[in-house]
Amino acid sequence: MITRPLDLASKLRTEPRSFDALFWVNAALLVLFFALFGSRFVLAPGLGVDFALPELKGAAPGAARTTHVISVARPGLIFTDNGALNRAQLKAWLALQGAATKEGVLLVRASANIPVSELVDITGVAQQAGFKVQIAALEPAAPEDISRARQ
């Protein structure tokens, strides 16, 4: 062993015989940290890496400040701050949030592969609940930007 020529092993501290107070303080702080700042979406399904917003000319100037956000990953799977909801649960959630918010604006982040009929249904339910609806979209890149990016 490398410690033998310098006799370093004799200068090391002995192992603690029991858990001291600092160990329990650290353990309690870790539990508190994860309880307060942990996300319930860590082990739950979420937006995949294939989630892509549609591109729409004029999307940036048409942007508005929103009060609520939902994400539609695929038809029938809608995510809110409360987790994944189906259409019936979304209707109840929107009614509850609409009653609690004056002049609410809902941002719908829908993947580009979501059917328009799904967006129309969500928009109708949100408007019945008292929300103005904003559909999330990206401004398309200019042709010269694309050619520069490829170089």
mmCIF file of C-alpha atoms in Angstrom:
data_model
loop_
_atom_site.group_PDB
_atom_site.id
_atom_site.type_symbol
_atom_site.label_atom_id
_atom_site.label_comp_id
_atom_site.label_asym_id
_atom_site.label_seq_id
_atom_site.Cartn_x
_atom_site.Cartn_y
_atom_site.Cartn_z
ATOM 1 C CA MET A 1 0.000 0.000 0.000
ATOM 2 C CA ILE A 2 1.206 3.542 -0.757
ATOM 3 C CA THR A 3 0.636 4.836 2.795
ATOM 4 C CA ARG A 4 3.164 2.497 4.390
ATOM 5 C CA PRO A 5 6.428 4.278 3.422
ATOM 6 C CA LEU A 6 5.198 7.627 4.789
ATOM 7 C CA ASP A 7 3.167 6.103 7.636
ATOM 8 C CA LEU A 8 0.094 8.084 6.536
ATOM 9 C CA ALA A 9 -2.334 5.512 7.899
ATOM 10 C CA SER A 10 -1.401 6.407 11.487
ATOM 11 C CA LYS A 11 -2.218 10.102 10.863
ATOM 12 C CA LEU A 12 -5.756 9.459 9.599
ATOM 13 C CA ARG A 13 -8.780 10.067 11.807
ATOM 14 C CA THR A 14 -10.644 7.057 13.040
ATOM 15 C CA GLU A 15 -14.061 6.299 11.626
ATOM 16 C CA PRO A 16 -16.957 7.713 13.642
ATOM 17 C CA ARG A 17 -18.674 5.147 15.809
ATOM 18 C CA SER A 18 -22.192 6.602 15.423
ATOM 19 C CA PHE A 19 -24.088 9.191 13.462
ATOM 20 C CA ASP A 20 -23.432 12.650 14.868
ATOM 21 C CA ALA A 21 -25.804 15.640 14.894
ATOM 22 C CA LEU A 22 -24.374 17.073 11.654
ATOM 23 C CA PHE A 23 -25.354 13.892 9.799
ATOM 24 C CA TRP A 24 -28.962 14.212 10.962
ATOM 25 C CA VAL A 25 -29.062 17.931 10.107
ATOM 26 C CA ASN A 26 -27.792 17.182 6.586
ATOM 27 C CA ALA A 27 -30.298 14.360 6.147
ATOM 28 C CA ALA A 28 -33.179 16.565 7.339
ATOM 29 C CA LEU A 29 -32.151 19.389 4.997
ATOM 30 C CA LEU A 30 -32.004 17.001 2.037
ATOM 31 C CA VAL A 31 -35.472 15.662 2.787
ATOM 32 C CA LEU A 32 -36.806 19.209 3.209
ATOM 33 C CA PHE A 33 -35.170 20.331 -0.047
ATOM 34 C CA PHE A 34 -36.687 17.505 -2.069
ATOM 35 C CA ALA A 35 -40.079 17.917 -0.395
ATOM 36 C CA LEU A 36 -40.245 21.642 -1.141
ATOM 37 C CA PHE A 37 -38.537 21.828 -4.532
ATOM 38 C CA GLY A 38 -39.148 18.379 -5.940
ATOM 39 C CA SER A 39 -41.290 18.058 -9.032
ATOM 40 C CA ARG A 40 -44.101 15.578 -9.365
ATOM 41 C CA PHE A 41 -43.222 15.332 -13.046
ATOM 42 C CA VAL A 42 -39.789 13.778 -12.470
ATOM 43 C CA LEU A 43 -41.092 10.230 -12.806
ATOM 44 C CA ALA A 44 -44.306 11.103 -14.664
ATOM 45 C CA PRO A 45 -44.604 11.261 -18.449
ATOM 46 C CA GLY A 46 -43.933 14.679 -19.915
ATOM 47 C CA LEU A 47 -43.290 16.449 -23.137
ATOM 48 C CA GLY A 48 -41.005 14.312 -25.228
ATOM 49 C CA VAL A 49 -38.040 15.454 -27.220
ATOM 50 C CA ASP A 50 -40.129 15.272 -30.392
ATOM 51 C CA PHE A 51 -42.439 18.076 -29.174
ATOM 52 C CA ALA A 52 -42.331 20.863 -31.777
ATOM 53 C CA LEU A 53 -44.445 23.992 -31.960
ATOM 54 C CA PRO A 54 -45.948 24.893 -35.333
ATOM 55 C CA GLU A 55 -44.443 27.743 -37.343
ATOM 56 C CA LEU A 56 -46.655 30.702 -38.249
ATOM 57 C CA LYS A 57 -45.698 33.963 -39.911
ATOM 58 C CA GLY A 58 -46.503 36.861 -37.566
ATOM 59 C CA ALA A 59 -46.393 34.726 -34.420
ATOM 60 C CA ALA A 60 -43.910 36.966 -32.598
ATOM 61 C CA PRO A 61 -45.813 40.264 -33.057
ATOM 62 C CA GLY A 62 -49.083 38.528 -32.119
ATOM 63 C CA ALA A 63 -47.759 37.253 -28.792
ATOM 64 C CA ALA A 64 -49.616 38.221 -25.612
ATOM 65 C CA ARG A 65 -49.023 37.877 -21.877
ATOM 66 C CA THR A 66 -50.850 34.847 -20.518
ATOM 67 C CA THR A 67 -52.095 33.822 -17.088
ATOM 68 C CA HIS A 68 -52.401 30.048 -17.613
ATOM 69 C CA VAL A 69 -50.526 27.521 -19.757
ATOM 70 C CA ILE A 70 -51.457 24.055 -20.973
ATOM 71 C CA SER A 71 -49.416 21.718 -23.158
ATOM 72 C CA VAL A 72 -50.985 19.248 -25.572
ATOM 73 C CA ALA A 73 -48.433 16.510 -26.232
ATOM 74 C CA ARG A 74 -50.720 14.244 -28.257
ATOM 75 C CA PRO A 75 -54.478 13.986 -28.773
ATOM 76 C CA GLY A 76 -56.175 13.338 -25.438
ATOM 77 C CA LEU A 77 -53.054 14.043 -23.328
ATOM 78 C CA ILE A 78 -53.078 17.552 -21.876
ATOM 79 C CA PHE A 79 -50.638 18.791 -19.232
ATOM 80 C CA THR A 80 -51.378 21.572 -16.743
ATOM 81 C CA ASP A 81 -49.644 22.626 -13.547
ATOM 82 C CA ASN A 82 -51.708 19.928 -11.828
ATOM 83 C CA GLY A 83 -50.456 17.125 -14.070
ATOM 84 C CA ALA A 84 -51.906 15.182 -16.985
ATOM 85 C CA LEU A 85 -55.608 15.632 -17.686
ATOM 86 C CA ASN A 86 -58.127 14.277 -20.171
ATOM 87 C CA ARG A 87 -60.768 16.449 -21.882
ATOM 88 C CA ALA A 88 -63.385 16.067 -19.127
ATOM 89 C CA GLN A 89 -60.861 16.905 -16.401
ATOM 90 C CA LEU A 90 -59.579 19.834 -18.483
ATOM 91 C CA LYS A 91 -63.099 21.267 -18.716
ATOM 92 C CA ALA A 92 -63.473 21.142 -14.928
ATOM 93 C CA TRP A 93 -59.977 22.603 -14.426
ATOM 94 C CA LEU A 94 -60.646 25.464 -16.849
ATOM 95 C CA ALA A 95 -63.993 26.234 -15.173
ATOM 96 C CA LEU A 96 -62.300 26.360 -11.767
ATOM 97 C CA GLN A 97 -59.397 28.510 -13.010
ATOM 98 C CA GLY A 98 -61.694 30.778 -15.032
ATOM 99 C CA ALA A 99 -63.851 31.495 -11.997
ATOM 100 C CA ALA A 100 -60.772 32.394 -9.940
ATOM 101 C CA THR A 101 -59.141 34.629 -12.589
ATOM 102 C CA LYS A 102 -60.454 37.862 -14.052
ATOM 103 C CA GLU A 103 -59.661 38.319 -17.740
ATOM 104 C CA GLY A 104 -57.647 35.112 -17.956
ATOM 105 C CA VAL A 105 -55.574 34.367 -21.030
ATOM 106 C CA LEU A 106 -54.775 30.724 -21.773
ATOM 107 C CA LEU A 107 -51.656 29.763 -23.718
ATOM 108 C CA VAL A 108 -52.089 26.451 -25.547
ATOM 109 C CA ARG A 109 -48.732 24.864 -26.393
ATOM 110 C CA ALA A 110 -49.746 22.207 -28.873
ATOM 111 C CA SER A 111 -47.345 20.015 -30.784
ATOM 112 C CA ALA A 112 -47.348 20.497 -34.550
ATOM 113 C CA ASN A 113 -48.943 17.074 -35.054
ATOM 114 C CA ILE A 114 -52.097 17.843 -33.005
ATOM 115 C CA PRO A 115 -55.266 17.812 -35.152
ATOM 116 C CA VAL A 116 -57.048 21.125 -35.595
ATOM 117 C CA SER A 117 -60.271 19.556 -34.259
ATOM 118 C CA GLU A 118 -58.531 18.982 -30.905
ATOM 119 C CA LEU A 119 -57.408 22.619 -30.763
ATOM 120 C CA VAL A 120 -60.915 23.812 -31.663
ATOM 121 C CA ASP A 121 -62.402 21.709 -28.846
ATOM 122 C CA ILE A 122 -59.886 23.042 -26.317
ATOM 123 C CA THR A 123 -60.401 26.616 -27.502
ATOM 124 C CA GLY A 124 -64.191 26.291 -27.212
ATOM 125 C CA VAL A 125 -64.009 24.869 -23.695
ATOM 126 C CA ALA A 126 -61.568 27.594 -22.634
ATOM 127 C CA GLN A 127 -63.734 30.376 -24.063
ATOM 128 C CA GLN A 128 -66.787 28.966 -22.274
ATOM 129 C CA ALA A 129 -64.767 29.120 -19.049
ATOM 130 C CA GLY A 130 -64.036 32.821 -19.653
ATOM 131 C CA PHE A 131 -60.528 32.636 -21.111
ATOM 132 C CA LYS A 132 -59.074 34.369 -24.119
ATOM 133 C CA VAL A 133 -57.022 31.759 -25.977
ATOM 134 C CA GLN A 134 -53.526 32.207 -27.404
ATOM 135 C CA ILE A 135 -52.070 29.359 -29.496
ATOM 136 C CA ALA A 136 -48.284 29.034 -29.185
ATOM 137 C CA ALA A 137 -46.347 29.155 -32.440
ATOM 138 C CA LEU A 138 -42.848 29.956 -33.619
ATOM 139 C CA GLU A 139 -41.890 32.590 -36.138
ATOM 140 C CA PRO A 140 -40.487 30.797 -39.226
ATOM 141 C CA ALA A 141 -36.807 31.362 -39.900
ATOM 142 C CA ALA A 142 -35.951 33.618 -42.839
ATOM 143 C CA PRO A 143 -34.443 31.827 -45.880
ATOM 144 C CA GLU A 144 -31.071 33.600 -45.485
ATOM 145 C CA ASP A 145 -30.911 32.512 -41.828
ATOM 146 C CA ILE A 146 -31.332 28.883 -42.874
ATOM 147 C CA SER A 147 -28.553 29.101 -45.460
ATOM 148 C CA ARG A 148 -26.209 30.685 -42.901
ATOM 149 C CA ALA A 149 -26.994 27.990 -40.356
ATOM 150 C CA ARG A 150 -26.037 25.234 -42.801
ATOM 151 C CA GLN A 151 -22.584 26.706 -43.474
#
